[in-house]
Coordinates of N, CA and C in Angstrom, one line a residue:
M1 N -4.2 9.6 -3.7 CA -4.6 9.7 -2.3 C -3.4 10.1 -1.4
Y2 N -3.5 11.0 -0.6 CA -2.4 11.6 0.2 C -2.3 10.9 1.5
Y3 N -1.0 10.5 1.8 CA -0.7 9.8 3.1 C 0.8 9.8 3.3
D4 N 1.2 10.0 4.6 CA 2.6 9.9 5.0 C 3.5 10.8 4.0
G5 N 3.0 12.0 3.7 CA 3.9 12.9 3.0 C 3.9 12.7 1.5
G6 N 3.0 11.9 0.9 CA 3.0 11.7 -0.5 C 1.7 11.2 -1.0
Y7 N 1.6 11.1 -2.4 CA 0.4 10.7 -3.0 C 0.6 9.2 -3.5
W8 N -0.4 8.4 -3.3 CA -0.2 6.9 -3.5 C -1.2 6.4 -4.6
T9 N -0.7 5.4 -5.3 CA -1.5 4.7 -6.2 C -0.9 3.3 -6.4
T10 N -1.6 2.4 -7.1 CA -1.0 1.1 -7.5 C -0.7 1.1 -9.0
M11 N 0.3 0.3 -9.4 CA 0.7 0.2 -10.8 C 1.0 -1.2 -11.2
Y12 N 0.7 -1.6 -12.4 CA 1.0 -2.9 -12.9 C 1.2 -2.8 -14.4
T13 N 2.4 -3.1 -14.8 CA 2.8 -2.9 -16.3 C 3.4 -4.2 -16.8
A14 N 3.4 -4.4 -18.1 CA 4.0 -5.5 -18.7 C 5.5 -5.3 -19.0
F15 N 6.0 -4.1 -18.8 CA 7.4 -3.8 -19.0 C 8.1 -3.3 -17.7
P16 N 9.4 -3.5 -17.7 CA 10.1 -3.1 -16.5 C 10.4 -1.6 -16.6
Y17 N 10.5 -0.9 -15.4 CA 10.8 0.5 -15.4 C 11.6 0.9 -14.1
E18 N 12.1 2.1 -14.2 CA 12.8 2.6 -13.0 C 12.1 3.9 -12.6
C19 N 11.9 4.0 -11.3 CA 11.4 5.2 -10.7 C 12.5 6.3 -10.7
Y20 N 12.1 7.5 -11.3 CA 13.1 8.5 -11.5 C 13.5 9.1 -10.2
E21 N 14.8 8.9 -9.8 CA 15.2 9.2 -8.4 C 15.1 10.7 -8.1
E22 N 15.3 11.6 -9.1 CA 15.3 13.0 -8.8 C 13.8 13.4 -8.5
D23 N 12.8 12.7 -9.0 CA 11.4 13.0 -8.7 C 11.0 12.5 -7.3
G24 N 11.8 11.6 -6.7 CA 11.4 11.1 -5.4 C 10.3 10.0 -5.5
V25 N 10.0 9.4 -6.6 CA 9.0 8.4 -6.7 C 9.6 7.1 -6.1
E26 N 8.7 6.5 -5.3 CA 9.1 5.3 -4.6 C 8.2 4.1 -4.9
A27 N 8.7 2.9 -5.0 CA 7.9 1.7 -5.3 C 7.9 0.8 -4.1
Y28 N 6.8 0.2 -3.7 CA 6.7 -0.7 -2.6 C 5.9 -2.0 -3.0
V29 N 6.3 -3.1 -2.4 CA 5.5 -4.3 -2.5 C 4.9 -4.6 -1.2
V30 N 3.9 -5.5 -1.1 CA 3.3 -5.9 0.1 C 3.9 -7.2 0.6
S31 N 4.6 -7.2 1.6 CA 5.4 -8.4 2.0 C 4.7 -9.3 3.0
S32 N 3.7 -8.8 3.8 CA 3.0 -9.6 4.7 C 1.8 -8.9 5.3
T33 N 1.1 -9.5 6.1 CA 0.0 -8.9 6.9 C 0.1 -9.3 8.3
Q34 N -0.4 -8.4 9.2 CA -0.3 -8.7 10.6 C -1.6 -8.1 11.3
E35 N -2.0 -8.6 12.4 CA -3.1 -8.1 13.2 C -2.6 -7.6 14.5
V36 N -2.9 -6.4 14.8 CA -2.4 -5.8 16.1 C -3.6 -5.0 16.7
G37 N -4.0 -5.4 17.9 CA -5.1 -4.7 18.6 C -6.4 -4.8 17.8
G38 N -6.6 -5.9 17.1 CA -7.9 -6.0 16.4 C -7.9 -5.3 15.0
V39 N -6.8 -4.7 14.6 CA -6.7 -4.0 13.3 C -5.8 -4.8 12.4
N40 N -6.2 -5.0 11.2 CA -5.3 -5.8 10.2 C -4.5 -4.8 9.4
Y41 N -3.2 -5.1 9.3 CA -2.3 -4.2 8.6 C -1.7 -5.0 7.4
I42 N -1.3 -4.3 6.4 CA -0.4 -4.9 5.4 C 0.9 -4.2 5.6
I43 N 2.0 -5.0 5.5 CA 3.3 -4.4 5.8 C 4.0 -4.2 4.4
V44 N 4.3 -3.0 4.1 CA 4.8 -2.6 2.8 C 6.4 -2.5 2.8
K45 N 7.0 -3.0 1.8 CA 8.5 -3.0 1.7 C 8.9 -2.2 0.5
K46 N 9.8 -1.3 0.7 CA 10.3 -0.4 -0.3 C 11.3 -1.1 -1.2
L47 N 11.2 -1.0 -2.5 CA 12.2 -1.4 -3.5 C 13.3 -0.4 -3.5
E48 N 14.4 -0.6 -2.8 CA 15.4 0.4 -2.5 C 16.0 1.0 -3.7
D49 N 16.2 0.2 -4.8 CA 16.8 0.7 -6.0 C 15.9 1.4 -6.9
G50 N 14.6 1.3 -6.7 CA 13.6 1.9 -7.5 C 13.3 1.3 -8.8
I51 N 13.8 0.0 -9.0 CA 13.7 -0.7 -10.3 C 12.6 -1.7 -10.1
V52 N 11.6 -1.7 -11.0 CA 10.4 -2.6 -10.9 C 10.4 -3.5 -12.1
P53 N 10.6 -4.8 -11.9 CA 10.6 -5.7 -13.0 C 9.3 -5.8 -13.7
A54 N 9.2 -6.3 -14.9 CA 8.0 -6.5 -15.7 C 7.0 -7.3 -14.9
A55 N 5.7 -7.0 -15.0 CA 4.6 -7.8 -14.4 C 4.8 -7.9 -12.9
T56 N 5.3 -6.8 -12.3 CA 5.4 -6.7 -10.8 C 4.4 -5.7 -10.3
P57 N 3.3 -6.1 -9.6 CA 2.4 -5.1 -9.1 C 3.0 -4.4 -7.9
V58 N 2.9 -3.1 -7.8 CA 3.5 -2.3 -6.7 C 2.5 -1.2 -6.3
L59 N 2.9 -0.6 -5.1 CA 2.3 0.6 -4.7 C 3.4 1.7 -5.0
L60 N 2.9 2.8 -5.6 CA 3.8 3.9 -5.9 C 3.5 5.1 -5.0
K61 N 4.6 5.7 -4.5 CA 4.4 6.9 -3.7 C 5.1 8.1 -4.4
C62 N 4.3 9.2 -4.7 CA 4.9 10.3 -5.4 C 4.8 11.5 -4.5
K63 N 5.7 12.5 -4.7 CA 5.7 13.7 -3.9 C 4.6 14.7 -4.3
T64 N 4.2 14.7 -5.6 CA 3.2 15.6 -6.0 C 2.3 14.9 -7.0
T65 N 1.3 15.6 -7.5 CA 0.4 15.0 -8.5 C 0.7 15.5 -9.9
H66 N 1.8 16.3 -10.0 CA 2.2 16.8 -11.3 C 2.9 15.7 -12.2
V67 N 2.4 15.5 -13.4 CA 3.0 14.5 -14.3 C 4.5 14.7 -14.5
A68 N 4.9 15.9 -14.5 CA 6.3 16.2 -14.8 C 7.3 15.7 -13.7
T69 N 6.7 15.5 -12.5 CA 7.6 15.0 -11.4 C 7.2 13.6 -10.9
N70 N 6.5 12.9 -11.8 CA 6.1 11.5 -11.5 C 6.6 10.6 -12.6
R71 N 7.8 10.7 -13.0 CA 8.3 10.0 -14.1 C 8.8 8.6 -13.8
L72 N 8.3 7.7 -14.7 CA 8.8 6.3 -14.7 C 9.5 6.0 -16.0
I73 N 10.7 5.5 -15.9 CA 11.6 5.4 -17.0 C 11.5 3.9 -17.5
P74 N 10.9 3.6 -18.7 CA 10.9 2.2 -19.1 C 12.3 1.7 -19.4
L75 N 12.5 0.5 -19.0 CA 13.8 -0.2 -19.2 C 13.8 -1.2 -20.3
E76 N 14.9 -1.4 -20.9 CA 15.0 -2.6 -21.9 C 15.0 -3.9 -21.1
P77 N 14.3 -4.9 -21.6 CA 14.3 -6.2 -20.8 C 15.7 -6.8 -20.6
T78 N 16.7 -6.3 -21.4 CA 18.0 -6.8 -21.2 C 18.9 -6.0 -20.3
D79 N 18.3 -5.0 -19.6 CA 19.0 -4.2 -18.7 C 19.6 -5.1 -17.6
S80 N 20.9 -5.0 -17.4 CA 21.6 -5.9 -16.5 C 21.2 -5.7 -15.1
R81 N 20.6 -4.6 -14.7 CA 20.2 -4.4 -13.3 C 19.0 -5.2 -12.9
L82 N 18.2 -5.6 -13.9 CA 17.0 -6.4 -13.6 C 17.4 -7.8 -13.0
A83 N 18.5 -8.3 -13.4 CA 18.9 -9.7 -13.0 C 19.2 -9.7 -11.5
S84 N 19.5 -8.6 -10.9 CA 19.8 -8.5 -9.4 C 18.6 -8.3 -8.6
I85 N 17.5 -8.0 -9.2 CA 16.2 -7.7 -8.4 C 15.6 -9.0 -8.0
Q86 N 15.4 -9.2 -6.7 CA 14.8 -10.4 -6.1 C 13.7 -10.0 -5.2
I87 N 12.5 -10.3 -5.5 CA 11.3 -10.0 -4.7 C 10.8 -11.3 -4.2
D88 N 11.1 -11.6 -2.9 CA 10.8 -12.9 -2.3 C 9.3 -13.1 -2.1
N89 N 8.6 -12.1 -1.8 CA 7.2 -12.2 -1.5 C 6.4 -10.9 -1.8
N90 N 5.4 -11.0 -2.5 CA 4.5 -9.9 -2.9 C 3.1 -10.3 -2.9
L91 N 2.3 -9.8 -2.0 CA 0.9 -10.2 -1.9 C 0.0 -9.5 -2.8
L92 N 0.5 -8.6 -3.7 CA -0.3 -7.9 -4.7 C -0.4 -8.7 -6.0
K93 N -1.5 -8.5 -6.7 CA -1.7 -9.1 -8.0 C -2.2 -8.0 -8.9
G94 N -1.9 -8.1 -10.2 CA -2.2 -7.0 -11.1 C -3.3 -7.4 -12.1
E95 N -3.8 -6.3 -12.7 CA -4.9 -6.5 -13.8 C -4.5 -5.7 -15.0
Y96 N -4.5 -6.4 -16.1 CA -4.1 -5.8 -17.4 C -5.3 -5.4 -18.2
G97 N -6.4 -6.1 -18.1 CA -7.5 -5.9 -19.0 C -8.0 -4.5 -19.3
L98 N -7.9 -4.0 -20.5 CA -8.3 -2.7 -20.9 C -9.8 -2.7 -21.4
Y99 N -10.3 -3.8 -21.8 CA -11.6 -3.8 -22.5 C -12.6 -4.4 -21.6
S100 N -13.8 -3.8 -21.4 CA -14.8 -4.3 -20.6 C -15.7 -5.3 -21.3
G101 N -15.6 -6.5 -20.7 CA -16.4 -7.6 -21.2 C -16.0 -8.1 -22.6
Y102 N -14.8 -7.8 -23.1 CA -14.4 -8.1 -24.5 C -14.0 -9.5 -24.6
T103 N -14.5 -10.3 -25.6 CA -14.2 -11.7 -25.7 C -13.6 -12.0 -27.1
G104 N -13.5 -11.0 -28.0 CA -13.0 -11.3 -29.3 C -11.5 -11.1 -29.5
S105 N -11.1 -10.9 -30.7 CA -9.6 -10.7 -30.9 C -9.4 -9.5 -31.9
G106 N -8.3 -9.0 -31.9 CA -8.0 -7.8 -32.7 C -7.1 -8.3 -33.9
D107 N -6.6 -7.3 -34.7 CA -5.8 -7.6 -35.8 C -4.5 -8.3 -35.5
S108 N -4.0 -8.0 -34.3 CA -2.7 -8.5 -33.9 C -2.8 -9.7 -33.0
G109 N -4.1 -10.2 -32.8 CA -4.2 -11.4 -31.9 C -5.3 -11.1 -30.8
A110 N -5.4 -12.1 -30.0 CA -6.5 -12.0 -29.0 C -6.2 -11.0 -27.9
Y111 N -7.2 -10.3 -27.4 CA -7.0 -9.4 -26.4 C -7.4 -10.0 -25.0
G112 N -7.8 -11.2 -25.0 CA -8.2 -11.8 -23.8 C -9.7 -11.7 -23.6
T113 N -10.2 -11.8 -22.3 CA -11.6 -11.8 -22.1 C -12.1 -10.6 -21.3
G114 N -11.4 -9.5 -21.5 CA -11.8 -8.2 -20.9 C -11.3 -8.2 -19.4
R115 N -11.8 -7.1 -18.8 CA -11.3 -6.9 -17.4 C -11.9 -7.9 -16.4
A116 N -11.0 -8.2 -15.4 CA -11.5 -9.1 -14.4 C -12.6 -8.5 -13.5
T117 N -13.5 -9.3 -13.0 CA -14.6 -8.8 -12.2 C -14.1 -8.9 -10.7
Y118 N -14.4 -7.9 -9.9 CA -14.1 -8.0 -8.5 C -14.7 -9.1 -7.8
D119 N -13.9 -9.8 -7.0 CA -14.4 -11.0 -6.2 C -14.1 -10.7 -4.7
G120 N -15.2 -10.4 -4.0 CA -15.1 -10.1 -2.6 C -14.4 -11.1 -1.7
E121 N -14.4 -12.4 -2.2 CA -13.8 -13.5 -1.4 C -12.3 -13.6 -1.6
T122 N -11.8 -13.0 -2.7 CA -10.4 -13.2 -2.9 C -9.6 -11.9 -3.2
M123 N -10.3 -10.8 -3.2 CA -9.7 -9.5 -3.5 C -10.0 -8.4 -2.5
R124 N -9.0 -7.5 -2.4 CA -9.3 -6.2 -1.7 C -8.6 -5.1 -2.6
V125 N -9.2 -4.0 -2.8 CA -8.7 -3.0 -3.7 C -8.2 -1.8 -2.9
F126 N -7.2 -1.1 -3.5 CA -6.6 0.0 -2.8 C -7.5 1.2 -2.8
G127 N -7.5 1.9 -1.6 CA -8.3 3.1 -1.5 C -8.2 3.7 -0.1
A128 N -9.1 4.5 0.3 CA -9.1 5.2 1.6 C -10.5 4.9 2.2
N129 N -10.5 4.8 3.6 CA -11.7 4.6 4.3 C -12.3 6.0 4.6
A130 N -13.4 6.0 5.4 CA -14.1 7.2 5.7 C -13.2 8.2 6.5
S131 N -12.2 7.6 7.2 CA -11.3 8.4 8.1 C -10.1 8.9 7.3
G132 N -10.0 8.6 6.0 CA -8.9 9.0 5.2 C -7.6 8.1 5.4
Q133 N -7.8 6.9 6.0 CA -6.7 6.0 6.2 C -6.6 5.1 4.9
L134 N -5.4 5.0 4.4 CA -5.2 4.2 3.2 C -5.0 2.7 3.5
G135 N -5.4 1.9 2.5 CA -5.3 0.5 2.7 C -6.0 -0.3 1.6
F136 N -6.3 -1.5 1.8 CA -7.0 -2.3 0.8 C -8.3 -2.7 1.4
F137 N -9.4 -2.4 0.7 CA -10.7 -2.6 1.2 C -11.6 -3.3 0.3
K138 N -12.8 -3.7 0.8 CA -13.8 -4.3 -0.1 C -14.3 -3.2 -1.1
L139 N -14.7 -3.7 -2.3 CA -15.2 -2.8 -3.4 C -16.7 -2.9 -3.4
S140 N -17.4 -1.8 -3.3 CA -18.8 -1.8 -3.3 C -19.3 -2.2 -4.7
A141 N -20.5 -2.7 -4.7 CA -21.1 -3.2 -6.0 C -21.7 -2.0 -6.8
N142 N -22.0 -2.2 -8.1 CA -22.7 -1.2 -8.9 C -24.1 -0.9 -8.3
S143 N -24.7 0.1 -8.8 CA -26.0 0.5 -8.3 C -27.1 -0.6 -8.6
D144 N -26.8 -1.4 -9.6 CA -27.8 -2.5 -9.9 C -27.4 -3.8 -9.1
G145 N -26.4 -3.7 -8.3 CA -26.0 -4.9 -7.5 C -25.0 -5.8 -8.1
S146 N -24.6 -5.5 -9.4 CA -23.6 -6.3 -10.0 C -22.2 -5.9 -9.6
A147 N -21.3 -6.9 -9.7 CA -19.9 -6.6 -9.2 C -19.2 -5.7 -10.2
K148 N -18.4 -4.8 -9.7 CA -17.6 -3.9 -10.5 C -16.4 -4.6 -11.1
E149 N -15.9 -4.1 -12.2 CA -14.7 -4.6 -12.9 C -13.5 -3.9 -12.3
L150 N -12.3 -4.6 -12.3 CA -11.1 -4.0 -11.8 C -10.6 -3.0 -12.8
T151 N -9.8 -2.0 -12.3 CA -9.2 -1.0 -13.1 C -8.0 -1.5 -13.8
P152 N -7.8 -1.3 -15.1 CA -6.6 -1.8 -15.8 C -5.3 -1.1 -15.3
N153 N -4.3 -1.9 -15.4 CA -2.9 -1.4 -15.0 C -2.8 -1.0 -13.5
R154 N -3.7 -1.6 -12.7 CA -3.7 -1.4 -11.2 C -3.5 -2.7 -10.5
A155 N -3.2 -2.6 -9.2 CA -3.0 -3.9 -8.4 C -4.0 -4.0 -7.3
Y156 N -4.2 -5.2 -6.8 CA -5.1 -5.4 -5.7 C -4.4 -6.4 -4.8
L157 N -4.9 -6.5 -3.5 CA -4.4 -7.5 -2.6 C -5.1 -8.8 -2.8
D158 N -4.2 -9.8 -3.1 CA -4.7 -11.1 -3.4 C -4.8 -12.0 -2.1
L159 N -6.1 -12.2 -1.7 CA -6.3 -12.9 -0.5 C -6.0 -14.3 -0.5
T160 N -5.9 -14.9 -1.7 CA -5.6 -16.3 -1.8 C -4.2 -16.6 -1.3
Q161 N -3.3 -15.6 -1.2 CA -2.0 -15.8 -0.7 C -1.9 -15.6 0.8
L162 N -3.0 -15.2 1.5 CA -2.9 -14.9 2.9 C -3.3 -16.1 3.7
T163 N -2.8 -16.1 4.9 CA -3.2 -17.1 5.9 C -4.5 -16.5 6.6
A164 N -5.5 -17.3 6.8 CA -6.7 -16.8 7.4 C -6.5 -16.2 8.7
S165 N -7.2 -15.2 9.1 CA -7.0 -14.5 10.3 C -7.3 -15.5 11.5
S166 N -6.4 -15.4 12.5 CA -6.5 -16.4 13.6 C -7.7 -16.1 14.5
S167 N -8.2 -14.8 14.4 CA -9.3 -14.5 15.3 C -10.7 -14.8 14.7
T168 N -10.7 -14.7 13.3 CA -12.0 -14.8 12.7 C -12.1 -16.1 11.8
G169 N -10.9 -16.6 11.4 CA -10.9 -17.7 10.5 C -11.2 -17.4 9.1
V170 N -11.4 -16.1 8.7 CA -11.6 -15.7 7.4 C -10.8 -14.5 7.1
A171 N -10.6 -14.1 5.8 CA -9.9 -12.9 5.5 C -10.6 -11.7 6.0
A172 N -9.9 -10.6 6.4 CA -10.5 -9.4 6.9 C -11.1 -8.6 5.9
A173 N -12.0 -7.7 6.3 CA -12.7 -6.8 5.3 C -11.8 -5.7 4.9
S174 N -10.8 -5.4 5.7 CA -9.9 -4.3 5.3 C -8.5 -4.5 5.9
Y175 N -7.5 -3.9 5.2 CA -6.1 -4.0 5.6 C -5.5 -2.6 5.5
R176 N -5.0 -2.1 6.6 CA -4.4 -0.7 6.6 C -2.9 -0.8 6.4
L177 N -2.4 0.3 5.8 CA -1.0 0.4 5.5 C -0.1 0.5 6.8
A178 N 1.0 -0.2 6.8 CA 2.0 0.0 7.9 C 3.4 -0.2 7.2
F179 N 4.4 0.5 7.8 CA 5.7 0.5 7.2 C 6.8 -0.1 8.0
D180 N 6.3 -0.9 9.0 CA 7.3 -1.6 9.9 C 6.7 -2.9 10.2
D181 N 7.6 -3.8 10.6 CA 7.2 -5.1 11.1 C 6.7 -4.9 12.5
L182 N 5.4 -5.2 12.7 CA 4.7 -4.9 14.0 C 4.9 -6.1 15.0
T183 N 5.5 -7.1 14.6 CA 5.7 -8.3 15.5 C 6.5 -7.9 16.8
G184 N 5.9 -8.2 17.9 CA 6.6 -7.9 19.2 C 6.3 -6.6 19.8
I185 N 5.6 -5.7 19.1 CA 5.3 -4.4 19.6 C 4.4 -4.5 20.8
D186 N 4.7 -3.9 21.9 CA 3.9 -3.9 23.1 C 2.8 -2.8 23.0
V187 N 1.7 -3.2 22.4 CA 0.6 -2.2 22.2 C -0.2 -2.0 23.4
V188 N -0.3 -0.7 23.8 CA -1.1 -0.4 25.0 C -2.1 0.7 24.6
A189 N -3.1 0.8 25.4 CA -4.1 1.9 25.2 C -3.6 3.2 25.6
V190 N -4.1 4.3 25.0 CA -3.6 5.6 25.4 C -3.8 5.9 26.9
D191 N -4.9 5.5 27.4 CA -5.2 5.7 28.8 C -4.3 5.0 29.8
A192 N -3.6 3.9 29.2 CA -2.7 3.2 30.1 C -1.4 3.8 30.3
V193 N -1.1 4.9 29.5 CA 0.2 5.5 29.6 C 0.2 6.4 30.9
D194 N 1.3 6.4 31.5 CA 1.4 7.2 32.7 C 1.3 8.7 32.4
N195 N 0.2 9.3 32.9 CA -0.1 10.7 32.6 C 0.2 11.6 33.7
A196 N 1.0 11.1 34.7 CA 1.2 11.9 35.9 C 2.2 13.1 35.6
A197 N 3.1 12.8 34.6 CA 4.0 13.9 34.3 C 3.3 15.1 33.6
D198 N 3.9 16.2 33.9 CA 3.3 17.5 33.3 C 3.7 17.7 31.9
A199 N 4.6 17.0 31.4 CA 5.1 17.2 30.0 C 4.1 17.0 29.0
E200 N 4.2 17.8 27.9 CA 3.2 17.7 26.8 C 3.4 16.3 26.1
K201 N 2.3 15.7 25.7 CA 2.3 14.5 24.9 C 2.6 14.8 23.4
E202 N 3.6 14.1 22.8 CA 3.9 14.3 21.4 C 3.8 12.9 20.8
Y203 N 3.1 12.9 19.6 CA 2.9 11.7 18.9 C 3.7 11.7 17.6
Y204 N 4.3 10.5 17.3 CA 5.1 10.4 16.1 C 4.6 9.1 15.4
N205 N 4.7 9.1 14.0 CA 4.4 7.8 13.3 C 5.6 6.9 13.3
L206 N 5.5 5.8 12.7 CA 6.6 4.8 12.8 C 7.8 5.2 11.9
Q207 N 7.7 6.3 11.2 CA 8.8 6.8 10.4 C 9.5 8.0 11.2
G208 N 9.0 8.3 12.4 CA 9.6 9.3 13.2 C 9.1 10.7 12.9
Q209 N 8.1 10.8 12.1 CA 7.5 12.1 11.8 C 6.4 12.5 12.8
R210 N 6.5 13.7 13.3 CA 5.5 14.1 14.3 C 4.1 14.2 13.7
V211 N 3.1 13.8 14.5 CA 1.7 13.8 14.0 C 0.9 14.7 15.0
I212 N 0.3 15.7 14.4 CA -0.4 16.7 15.2 C -1.8 16.2 15.6
S213 N -2.5 15.5 14.7 CA -3.8 15.0 14.9 C -3.8 13.4 14.8
P214 N -3.5 12.7 15.9 CA -3.5 11.2 15.8 C -4.9 10.7 15.4
V215 N -4.9 9.6 14.7 CA -6.1 8.9 14.2 C -6.4 7.7 15.0
P216 N -7.6 7.5 15.6 CA -7.8 6.2 16.3 C -7.6 5.0 15.5
G217 N -7.0 4.0 16.1 CA -6.7 2.7 15.5 C -5.3 2.7 14.9
Q218 N -4.6 3.8 14.9 CA -3.2 3.8 14.3 C -2.2 3.6 15.4
I219 N -1.0 3.1 15.0 CA 0.1 2.9 16.0 C 1.0 4.1 15.9
Y220 N 1.3 4.6 17.1 CA 2.2 5.8 17.2 C 3.2 5.6 18.2
I221 N 4.3 6.4 18.2 CA 5.2 6.5 19.3 C 4.8 7.7 20.1
L222 N 4.5 7.5 21.4 CA 4.1 8.6 22.3 C 5.3 9.0 23.1
R223 N 5.6 10.3 23.1 CA 6.7 10.8 23.9 C 6.1 11.8 24.9
Q224 N 6.4 11.6 26.1 CA 6.0 12.5 27.2 C 7.1 12.7 28.1
G225 N 7.7 13.9 28.1 CA 8.9 14.1 28.9 C 10.1 13.2 28.4
T226 N 10.6 12.4 29.3 CA 11.7 11.5 28.9 C 11.2 10.1 28.5
K227 N 9.9 9.9 28.6 CA 9.3 8.6 28.4 C 8.9 8.5 26.9
A228 N 9.1 7.3 26.3 CA 8.6 7.1 24.9 C 8.1 5.7 24.9
S229 N 7.0 5.5 24.2 CA 6.4 4.1 24.1 C 5.6 4.0 22.9
K230 N 5.5 2.8 22.3 CA 4.6 2.6 21.2 C 3.2 2.3 21.7
I231 N 2.2 2.9 21.1 CA 0.8 2.8 21.5 C -0.1 2.5 20.4
L232 N -1.3 2.0 20.6 CA -2.4 1.9 19.7 C -3.3 3.0 20.1
Y233 N -3.5 4.1 19.4 CA -4.2 5.3 19.8 C -5.7 5.0 19.9

């Protein structure tokens, strides 16, 4: 799924690995959630060194969809760099189960009980909404009304780690991606911006990249002449 100049997915592995720097692959954890202007956001934090410890669910951002440029380099568990990795908070949880509804065991031991079933009360899965905005959303049921199973080696937002929304008292139906701490932002409506100046309006995302077609519900930096302000579009 394309967003913010790259293609995104979640990943969850039993082994540690390093994102290959020359490919530009980046790994992120979800550090917190915030509500701004009635929209719920997850705040993602980049793992600056690109090293992902074993059993760490992450969001991966890749420059292309070509396998040759999306390399993850497995690391030995004894790699000395792993000892310095400290992830204080990660609201993601992972799923290993490869087998659907499997309850037996194989030649080398038990495989577990199969894939986990999606629980709308405690989980949100990664995807895009109808407007193409990425985030974690509710997963629709199967055609027969039964709950779907989670995809193996992927991650989901674990609602059991969240504080209930102050406005509704329950977890939100969806959480959109944000790359900045939104606390303290003075969010105003687009119409509230002084439009008296003749200068053209220019919109930028929170990474400073210009946005040609702003999307309603997103936070942008609006520049008009010499004035700049953060707005909820």
